[in-house]
Coordinates of C-alpha atoms and ligand atoms in Angstrom, one line a residue:
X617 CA 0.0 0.0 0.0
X618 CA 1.1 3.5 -0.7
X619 CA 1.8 6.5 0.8
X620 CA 0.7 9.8 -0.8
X621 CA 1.8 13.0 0.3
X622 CA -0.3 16.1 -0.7
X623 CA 0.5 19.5 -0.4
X624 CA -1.8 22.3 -0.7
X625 CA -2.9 26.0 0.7
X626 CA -4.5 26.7 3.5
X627 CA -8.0 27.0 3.8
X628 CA -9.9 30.4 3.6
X629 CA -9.3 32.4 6.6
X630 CA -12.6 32.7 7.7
X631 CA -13.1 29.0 7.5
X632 CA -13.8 26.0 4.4
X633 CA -16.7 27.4 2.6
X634 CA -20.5 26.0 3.0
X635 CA -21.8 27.8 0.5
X636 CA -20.8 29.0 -2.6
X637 CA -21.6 32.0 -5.2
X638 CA -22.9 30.1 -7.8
X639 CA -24.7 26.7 -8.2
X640 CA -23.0 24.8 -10.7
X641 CA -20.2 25.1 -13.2
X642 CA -20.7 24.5 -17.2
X643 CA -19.5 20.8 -18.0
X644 CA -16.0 20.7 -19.9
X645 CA -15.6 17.4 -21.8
X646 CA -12.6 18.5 -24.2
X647 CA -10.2 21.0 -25.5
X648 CA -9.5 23.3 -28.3
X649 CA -7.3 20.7 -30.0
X650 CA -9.2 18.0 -29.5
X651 CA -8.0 16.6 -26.0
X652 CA -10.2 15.0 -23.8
X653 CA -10.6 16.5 -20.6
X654 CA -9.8 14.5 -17.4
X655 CA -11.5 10.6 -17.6
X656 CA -11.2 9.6 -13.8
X657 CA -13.2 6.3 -13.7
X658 CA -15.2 8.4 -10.7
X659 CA -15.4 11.4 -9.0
X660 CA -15.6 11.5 -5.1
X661 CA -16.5 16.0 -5.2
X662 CA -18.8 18.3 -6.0
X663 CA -17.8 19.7 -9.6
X664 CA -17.5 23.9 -8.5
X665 CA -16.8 23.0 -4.8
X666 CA -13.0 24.3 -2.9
X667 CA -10.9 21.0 -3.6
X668 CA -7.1 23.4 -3.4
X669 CA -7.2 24.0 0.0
X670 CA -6.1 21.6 2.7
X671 CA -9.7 20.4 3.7
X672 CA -11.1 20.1 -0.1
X673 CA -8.0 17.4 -0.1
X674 CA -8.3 17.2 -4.2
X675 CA -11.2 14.8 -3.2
X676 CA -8.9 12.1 -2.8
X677 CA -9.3 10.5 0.7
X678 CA -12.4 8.1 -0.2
X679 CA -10.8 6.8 -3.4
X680 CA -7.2 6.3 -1.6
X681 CA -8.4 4.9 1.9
X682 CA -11.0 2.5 0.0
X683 CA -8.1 1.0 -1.2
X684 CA -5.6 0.7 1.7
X685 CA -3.7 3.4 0.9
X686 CA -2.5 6.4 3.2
X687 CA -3.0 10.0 2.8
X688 CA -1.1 12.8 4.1
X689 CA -2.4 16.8 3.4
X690 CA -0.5 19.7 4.4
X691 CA 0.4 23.2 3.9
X692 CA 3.3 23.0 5.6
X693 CA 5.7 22.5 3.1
X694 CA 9.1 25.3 3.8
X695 CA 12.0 24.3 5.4
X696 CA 13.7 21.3 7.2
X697 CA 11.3 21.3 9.9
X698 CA 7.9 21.3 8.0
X699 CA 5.6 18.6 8.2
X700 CA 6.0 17.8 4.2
X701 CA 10.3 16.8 4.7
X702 CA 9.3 14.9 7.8
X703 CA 6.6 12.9 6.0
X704 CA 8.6 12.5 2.3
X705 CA 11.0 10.3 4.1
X706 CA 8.5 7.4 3.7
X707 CA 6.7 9.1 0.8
X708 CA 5.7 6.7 -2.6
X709 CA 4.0 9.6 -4.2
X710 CA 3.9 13.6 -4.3
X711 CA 1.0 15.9 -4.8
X712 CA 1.3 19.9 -5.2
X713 CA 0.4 22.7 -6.4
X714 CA 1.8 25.1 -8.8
X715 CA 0.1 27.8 -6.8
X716 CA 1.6 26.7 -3.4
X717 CA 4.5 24.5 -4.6
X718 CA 6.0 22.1 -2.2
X719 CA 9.6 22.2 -4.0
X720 CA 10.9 19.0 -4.6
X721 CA 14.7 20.0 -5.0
X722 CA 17.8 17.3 -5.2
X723 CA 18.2 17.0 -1.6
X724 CA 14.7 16.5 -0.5
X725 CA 14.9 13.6 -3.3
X726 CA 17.6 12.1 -1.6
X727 CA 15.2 12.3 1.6
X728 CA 12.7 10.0 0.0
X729 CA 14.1 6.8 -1.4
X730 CA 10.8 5.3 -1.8
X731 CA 9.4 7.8 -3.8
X732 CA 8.4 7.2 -7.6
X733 CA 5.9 9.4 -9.0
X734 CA 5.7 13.4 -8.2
X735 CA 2.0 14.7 -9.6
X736 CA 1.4 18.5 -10.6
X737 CA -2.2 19.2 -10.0
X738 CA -2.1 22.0 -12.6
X739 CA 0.4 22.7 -14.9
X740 CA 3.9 23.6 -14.7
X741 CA 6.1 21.0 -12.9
X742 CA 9.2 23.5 -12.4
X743 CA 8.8 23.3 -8.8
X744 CA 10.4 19.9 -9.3
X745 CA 14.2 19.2 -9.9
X746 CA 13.8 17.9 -13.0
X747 CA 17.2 16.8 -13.8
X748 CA 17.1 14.5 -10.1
X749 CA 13.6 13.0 -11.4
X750 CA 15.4 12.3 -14.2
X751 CA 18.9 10.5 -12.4
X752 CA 16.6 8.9 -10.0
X753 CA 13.8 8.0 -12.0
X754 CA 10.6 9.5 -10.2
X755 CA 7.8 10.0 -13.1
X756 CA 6.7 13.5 -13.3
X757 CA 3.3 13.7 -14.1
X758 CA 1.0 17.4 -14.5
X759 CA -2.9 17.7 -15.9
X760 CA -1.9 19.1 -19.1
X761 CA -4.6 21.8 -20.5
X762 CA -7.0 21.7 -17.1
X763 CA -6.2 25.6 -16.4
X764 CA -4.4 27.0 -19.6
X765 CA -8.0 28.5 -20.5
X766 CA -8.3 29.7 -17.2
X767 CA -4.7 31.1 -17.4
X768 CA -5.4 32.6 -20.7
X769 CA -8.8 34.7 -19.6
X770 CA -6.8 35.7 -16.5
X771 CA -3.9 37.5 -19.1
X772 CA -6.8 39.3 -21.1
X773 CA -7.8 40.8 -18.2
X774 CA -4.7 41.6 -16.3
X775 CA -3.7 43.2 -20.0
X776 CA -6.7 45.6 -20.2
X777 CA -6.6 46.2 -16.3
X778 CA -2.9 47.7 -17.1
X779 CA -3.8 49.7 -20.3
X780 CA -7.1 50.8 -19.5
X781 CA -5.5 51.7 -15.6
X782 CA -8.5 49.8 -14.1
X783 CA -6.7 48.9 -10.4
X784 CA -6.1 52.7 -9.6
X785 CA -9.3 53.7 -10.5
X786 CA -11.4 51.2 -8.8
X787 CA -9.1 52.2 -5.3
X788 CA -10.3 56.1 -5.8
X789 CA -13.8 54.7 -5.5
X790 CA -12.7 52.8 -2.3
X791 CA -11.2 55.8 -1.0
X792 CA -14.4 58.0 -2.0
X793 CA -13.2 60.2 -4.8
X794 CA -14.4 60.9 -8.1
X795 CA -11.1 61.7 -9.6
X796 CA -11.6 61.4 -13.2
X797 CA -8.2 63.0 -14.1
X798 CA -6.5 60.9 -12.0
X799 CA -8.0 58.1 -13.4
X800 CA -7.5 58.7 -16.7
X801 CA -4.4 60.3 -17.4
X802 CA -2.3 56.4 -17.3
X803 CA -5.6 55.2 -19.0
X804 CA -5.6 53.5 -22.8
X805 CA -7.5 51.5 -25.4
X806 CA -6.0 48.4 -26.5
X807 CA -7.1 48.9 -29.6
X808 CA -4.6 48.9 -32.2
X809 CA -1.5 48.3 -30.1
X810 CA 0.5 45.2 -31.0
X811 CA 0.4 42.8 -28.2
X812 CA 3.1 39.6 -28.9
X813 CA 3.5 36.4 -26.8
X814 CA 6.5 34.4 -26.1
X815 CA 5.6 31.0 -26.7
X816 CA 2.8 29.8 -28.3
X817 CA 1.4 26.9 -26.6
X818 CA -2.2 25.9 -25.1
X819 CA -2.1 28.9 -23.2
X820 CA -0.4 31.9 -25.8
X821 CA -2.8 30.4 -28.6
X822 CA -5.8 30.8 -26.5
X823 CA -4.5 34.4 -25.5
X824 CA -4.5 35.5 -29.3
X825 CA -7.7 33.6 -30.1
X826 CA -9.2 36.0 -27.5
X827 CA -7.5 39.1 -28.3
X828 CA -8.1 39.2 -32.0
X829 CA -11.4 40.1 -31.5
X830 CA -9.7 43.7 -30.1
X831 CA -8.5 44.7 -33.1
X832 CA -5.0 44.4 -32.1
X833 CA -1.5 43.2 -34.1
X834 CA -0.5 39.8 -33.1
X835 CA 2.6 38.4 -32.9
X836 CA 4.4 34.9 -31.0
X837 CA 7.6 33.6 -30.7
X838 CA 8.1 30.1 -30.0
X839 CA 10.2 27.4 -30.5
X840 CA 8.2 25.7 -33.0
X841 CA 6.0 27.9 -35.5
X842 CA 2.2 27.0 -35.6
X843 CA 0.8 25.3 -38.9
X844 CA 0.2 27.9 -41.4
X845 CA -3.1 28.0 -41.8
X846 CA -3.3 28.9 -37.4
X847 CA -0.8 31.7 -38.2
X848 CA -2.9 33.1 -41.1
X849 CA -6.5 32.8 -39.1
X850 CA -5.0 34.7 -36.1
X851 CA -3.1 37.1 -38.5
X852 CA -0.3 36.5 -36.2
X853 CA 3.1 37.1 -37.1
X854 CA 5.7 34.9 -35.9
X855 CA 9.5 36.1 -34.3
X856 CA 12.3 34.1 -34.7
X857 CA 13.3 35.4 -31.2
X858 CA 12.2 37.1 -27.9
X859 CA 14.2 40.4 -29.2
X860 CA 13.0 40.5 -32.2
X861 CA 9.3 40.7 -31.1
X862 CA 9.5 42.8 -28.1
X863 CA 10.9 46.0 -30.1
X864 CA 7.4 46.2 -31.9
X865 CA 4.8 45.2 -29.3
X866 CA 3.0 47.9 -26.5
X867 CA 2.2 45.0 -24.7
X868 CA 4.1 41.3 -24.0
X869 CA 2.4 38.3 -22.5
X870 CA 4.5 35.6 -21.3
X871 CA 3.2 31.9 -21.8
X872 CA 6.7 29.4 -22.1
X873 CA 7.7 27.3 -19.0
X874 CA 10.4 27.9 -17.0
X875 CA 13.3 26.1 -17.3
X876 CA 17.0 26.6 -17.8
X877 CA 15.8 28.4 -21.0
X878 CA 13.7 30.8 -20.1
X879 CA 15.3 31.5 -16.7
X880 CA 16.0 35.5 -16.3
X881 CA 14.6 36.1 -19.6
X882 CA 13.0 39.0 -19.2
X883 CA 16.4 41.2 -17.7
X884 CA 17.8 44.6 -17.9
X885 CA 19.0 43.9 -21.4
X886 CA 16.1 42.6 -23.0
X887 CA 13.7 45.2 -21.3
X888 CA 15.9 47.8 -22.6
X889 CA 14.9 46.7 -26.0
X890 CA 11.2 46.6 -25.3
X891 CA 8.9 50.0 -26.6
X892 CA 9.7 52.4 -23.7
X893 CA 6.2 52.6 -21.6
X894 CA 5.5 48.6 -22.9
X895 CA 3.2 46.8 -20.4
X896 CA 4.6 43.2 -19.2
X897 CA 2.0 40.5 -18.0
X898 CA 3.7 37.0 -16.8
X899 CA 1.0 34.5 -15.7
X900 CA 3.9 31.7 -16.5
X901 CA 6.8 31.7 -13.9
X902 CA 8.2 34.6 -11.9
X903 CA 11.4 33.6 -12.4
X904 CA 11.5 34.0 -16.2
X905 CA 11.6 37.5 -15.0
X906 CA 15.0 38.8 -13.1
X907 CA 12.6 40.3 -9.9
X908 CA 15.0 43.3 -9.5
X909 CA 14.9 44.4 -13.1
X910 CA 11.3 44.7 -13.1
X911 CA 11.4 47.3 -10.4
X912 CA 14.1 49.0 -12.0
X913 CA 12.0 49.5 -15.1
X914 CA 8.6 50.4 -13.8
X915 CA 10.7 53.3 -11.5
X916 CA 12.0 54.5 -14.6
X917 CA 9.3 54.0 -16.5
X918 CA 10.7 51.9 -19.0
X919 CA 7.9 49.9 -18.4
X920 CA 4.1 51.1 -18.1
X921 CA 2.6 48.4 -15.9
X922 CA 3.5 44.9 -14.9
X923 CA 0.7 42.2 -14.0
X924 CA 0.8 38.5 -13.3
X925 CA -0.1 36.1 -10.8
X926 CA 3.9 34.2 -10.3
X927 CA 6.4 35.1 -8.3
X928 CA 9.3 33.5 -6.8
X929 CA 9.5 32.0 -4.4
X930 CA 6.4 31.1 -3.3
X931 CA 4.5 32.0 -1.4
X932 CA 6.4 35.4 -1.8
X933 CA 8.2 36.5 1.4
X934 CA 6.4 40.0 2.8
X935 CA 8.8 42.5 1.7
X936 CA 9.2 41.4 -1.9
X937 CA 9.8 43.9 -4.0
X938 CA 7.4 43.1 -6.3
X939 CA 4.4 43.6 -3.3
X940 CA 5.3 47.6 -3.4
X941 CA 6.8 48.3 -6.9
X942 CA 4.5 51.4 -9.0
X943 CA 2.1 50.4 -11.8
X944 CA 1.6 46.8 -10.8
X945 CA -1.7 44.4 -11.2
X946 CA 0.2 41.2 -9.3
X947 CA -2.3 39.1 -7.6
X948 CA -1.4 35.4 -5.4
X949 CA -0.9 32.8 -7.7
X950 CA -4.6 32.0 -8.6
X951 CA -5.4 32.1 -12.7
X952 CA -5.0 28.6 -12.7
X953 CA -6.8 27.5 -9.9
X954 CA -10.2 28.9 -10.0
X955 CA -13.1 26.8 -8.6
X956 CA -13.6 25.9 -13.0
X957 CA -10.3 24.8 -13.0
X958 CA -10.3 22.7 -9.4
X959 CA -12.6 20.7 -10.9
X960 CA -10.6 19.5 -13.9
X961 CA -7.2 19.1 -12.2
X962 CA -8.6 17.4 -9.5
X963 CA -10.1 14.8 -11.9
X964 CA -7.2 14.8 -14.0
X965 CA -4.6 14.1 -10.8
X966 CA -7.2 11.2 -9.7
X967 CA -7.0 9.8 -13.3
X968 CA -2.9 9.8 -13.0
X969 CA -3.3 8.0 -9.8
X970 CA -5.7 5.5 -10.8
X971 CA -3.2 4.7 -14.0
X972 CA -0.1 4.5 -11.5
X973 CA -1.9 2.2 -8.9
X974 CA -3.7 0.3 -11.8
X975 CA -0.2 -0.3 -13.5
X976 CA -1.7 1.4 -16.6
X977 CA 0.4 3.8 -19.0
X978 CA -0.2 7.9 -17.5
X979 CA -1.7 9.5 -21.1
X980 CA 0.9 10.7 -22.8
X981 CA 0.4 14.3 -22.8
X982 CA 0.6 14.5 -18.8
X983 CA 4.3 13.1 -18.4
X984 CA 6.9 15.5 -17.9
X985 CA 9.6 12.7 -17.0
X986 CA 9.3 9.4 -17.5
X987 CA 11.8 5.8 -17.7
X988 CA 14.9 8.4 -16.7
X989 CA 14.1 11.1 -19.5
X990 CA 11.8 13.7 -20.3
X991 CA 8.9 12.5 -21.8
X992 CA 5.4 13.6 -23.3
X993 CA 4.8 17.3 -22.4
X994 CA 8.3 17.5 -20.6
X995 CA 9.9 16.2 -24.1
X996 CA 8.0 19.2 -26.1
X997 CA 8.2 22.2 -23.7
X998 CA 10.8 21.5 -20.9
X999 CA 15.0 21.0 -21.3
X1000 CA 16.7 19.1 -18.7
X1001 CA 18.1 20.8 -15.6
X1002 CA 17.0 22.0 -12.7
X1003 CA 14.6 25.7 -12.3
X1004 CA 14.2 25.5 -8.1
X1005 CA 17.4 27.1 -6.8
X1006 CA 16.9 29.6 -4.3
X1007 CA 13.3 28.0 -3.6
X1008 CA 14.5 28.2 0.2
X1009 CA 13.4 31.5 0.7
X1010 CA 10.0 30.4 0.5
X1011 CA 10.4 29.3 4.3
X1012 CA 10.7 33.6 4.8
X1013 CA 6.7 34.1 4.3
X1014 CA 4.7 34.4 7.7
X1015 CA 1.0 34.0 7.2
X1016 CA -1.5 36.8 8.2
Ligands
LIG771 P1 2.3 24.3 -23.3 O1 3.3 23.2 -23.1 O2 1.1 24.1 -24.1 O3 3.1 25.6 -24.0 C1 4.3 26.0 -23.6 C2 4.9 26.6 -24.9 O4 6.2 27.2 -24.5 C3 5.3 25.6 -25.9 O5 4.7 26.0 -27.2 C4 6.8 25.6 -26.0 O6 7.4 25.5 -27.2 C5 7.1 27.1 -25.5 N1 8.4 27.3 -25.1 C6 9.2 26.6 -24.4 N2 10.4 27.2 -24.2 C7 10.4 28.3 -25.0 C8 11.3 29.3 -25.2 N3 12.5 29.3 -24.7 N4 10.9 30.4 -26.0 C9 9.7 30.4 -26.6 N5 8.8 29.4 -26.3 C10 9.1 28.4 -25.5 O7 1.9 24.9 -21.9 P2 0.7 25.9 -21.4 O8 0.5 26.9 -22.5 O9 -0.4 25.1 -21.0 O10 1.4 26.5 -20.1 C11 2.6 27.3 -20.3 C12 3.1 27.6 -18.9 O11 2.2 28.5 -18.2 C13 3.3 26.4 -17.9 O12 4.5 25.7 -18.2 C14 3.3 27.0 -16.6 O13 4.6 27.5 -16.2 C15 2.4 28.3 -16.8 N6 1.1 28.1 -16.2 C16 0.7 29.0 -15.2 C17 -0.5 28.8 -14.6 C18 -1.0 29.8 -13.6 O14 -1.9 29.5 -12.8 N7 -0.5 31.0 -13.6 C19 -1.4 27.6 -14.8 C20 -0.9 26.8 -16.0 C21 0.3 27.0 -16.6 P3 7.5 24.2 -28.0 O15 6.7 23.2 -27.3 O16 6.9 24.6 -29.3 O17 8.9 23.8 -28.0

């Protein structure tokens, strides 16, 4: 019998919901490209219902303890003395959250001998050392597509809440003004401005499937160039690089991984070369953004606005930068993990378990590593090496 070890965030301060805003959720079978959505032979939770936080428990307990097996849920997942490295000593299997990651780095993985699969309930497995899951040969497993729509809604907002100056103006009605000037004198139309994306995956193809409608130029960079006949019905125009893009767009959205690649990406030198007054919104990792460079250029205005929902580490310690920097829209790490998205990843991480335990083949598109190698997903959109130094610092954050 197995032991799975599940981090996730705390539960709501004011206590695990009873009720909720809305009554159901629409039913998601499949994906743009023709994916089937998570097939979990059952579901044990309420589709809509909190499943993230520690008592929501992914709905896993019934479907684990009916079958002998033992599960562990925490949120205490920083440093040497949290419950997550005292119970990964014994651990056959890893659950987190890209929106509370426990970081699985080379030394906790020589903490847990027994430990052979390490689950993503999301997207984005970068938390994980993914050259030890490689030398040790722990699976890595994520629920490919479950939030990149959510993700990709969550951009199109946090990119007209820059331009249009939205957060600002909502806190002068908070604070009881009418200050129209105020408001309005950082405030834009998206029309016409040329927004680009670098990468062009589930979630940067969904962004400019919902921007076109906003009369905007498109543009991508990515590794590998979308089929023609894409690129012509989004009247997108590809980069062959990051620099080559960011000259010409007002506004960059930033959809790649992170991984060695991508790390620091977004510097001093390559937001020098970027329209002065661009705005910058990175819903994919905060650390494909160098953190002090980002202040640097909002001070000096270099930059118009910076959104996104990553940061690193996280949870972000209380006096980083990026909490008190001008002209930002950063929120928690939440686009992918709205009740919507719950649902699916929740399902989809109950599917990968019910493979693993069953001894049946994990789809295809859900393995990041895999038999010593990357594999699936990981083999596409990841290169080997390791994204979590420094993830140590996450042990700084106090709750409030
Ligand atoms: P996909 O795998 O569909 O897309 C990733 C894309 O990034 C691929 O097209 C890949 O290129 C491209 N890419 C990789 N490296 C580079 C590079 N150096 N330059 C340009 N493009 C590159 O993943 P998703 O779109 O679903 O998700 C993307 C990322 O978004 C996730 O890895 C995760 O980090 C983040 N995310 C954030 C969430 C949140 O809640 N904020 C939730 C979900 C995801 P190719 O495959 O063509 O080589």
């Amino acid at each position: 019998m197995a032991k799975i070890l599940c981090v996730l965030y705390d539960d709501p301060v004011d206590g695990f919901p009873t009720t909720y805003a809305r009554d159901e959720i629409p039913k998601i079978e499949g994906y743009f490209n023709g994916q089937a959505a998570p097939t979990p032979a059952a579901i044990d939770f309420t589709p809509g219902q909190l499943l993230g936080s520690v008592s929501g428990e992914l709905g896993l307990r019934k479907f684990l303890e009916a079958s002998g097996h033992t599960l562990v849920v925490t949120s205490d997942k920083d440093g040497p003395d949290s419950v997550f490295e005292r119970e990964l000593l014994d651990a056959d299997v890893v659950i987190s959250q890209p929106f509370w990651p426990a970081y699985l780095t080379a030394e906790r993985f020589a903490k847990a001998p027994k430990l052979k699969l390490a689950i993503t309930a999301g997207i984005g497995s970068d938390h994980v050392d993914l050259q030890a899951a490689i030398e040790r040969g722990v699976a890595v497993a994520e629920v490919t597509y479950s939030n990149s729509i959510s993700v990709s809604e969550h951009v199109v907002m946090m990119i007209l809440g820059l331009v249009r100056n939205y957060i600002p103006s909502y806190e002068w009605v908070l604070k009881g003004g009418w200050n129209i000037a105020d408001c309005v004198s950082r405030s834009y139309d998206l029309e016409g401005m040329q927004v680009g994306t670098v990468a062009a995956g589930r979630i940067g193809t969904a962004v400019l499937r919902r921007l076109k409608p906003f009369e905007v130029g498109l543009h991508y960079t990515d590794r590998h160039r979308l089929p023609p006949d894409v690129e012509q019905e989004l009247g997108v125009t590809w980069h062959p690089n990051v620099q080559s893009m960011v000259k010409v767009c007002d506004v960059v959205t930033i959809n790649a991984p992170l991984h060695p690649e991508t790390e620091h990406l977004f510097n001093d030198e390559l937001i020098a070369q970027m329209k002065r007054g661009a705005y910058l919104v990175n819903t994919a990792r905060g650390k494909i953004c160098d953190r002090d460079a980002i202040v640097r250029a909002l001070e000096s205005g270099q930059l118009a606005g910076y959104a996104g929902d990553v940061w690193f580490p996280q949870p972000a310690p209380e006096d980083h930068p990026w909490r008190t920097m001008p002209h930002h829209g950063m929120t928690p790490h939440i686009s992918g993990s709205s009740l919507s998205a719950q649902t699916r990843y929740a399902a989809g991480t109950r599917e990968i378990l019910e493979c693993f335990f069953d001894g049946r083949p994990i789809r295809n598109e859900y393995l990041i590593v895999d038999g010593g190698k990357l594999a699936g997903a990981g083999a596409h959109s990841y290169t080997e090496g390791d994204a979590t130094g420094g993830s140590e610092e996450a042990a700084r954050f106090t709750k409030s």
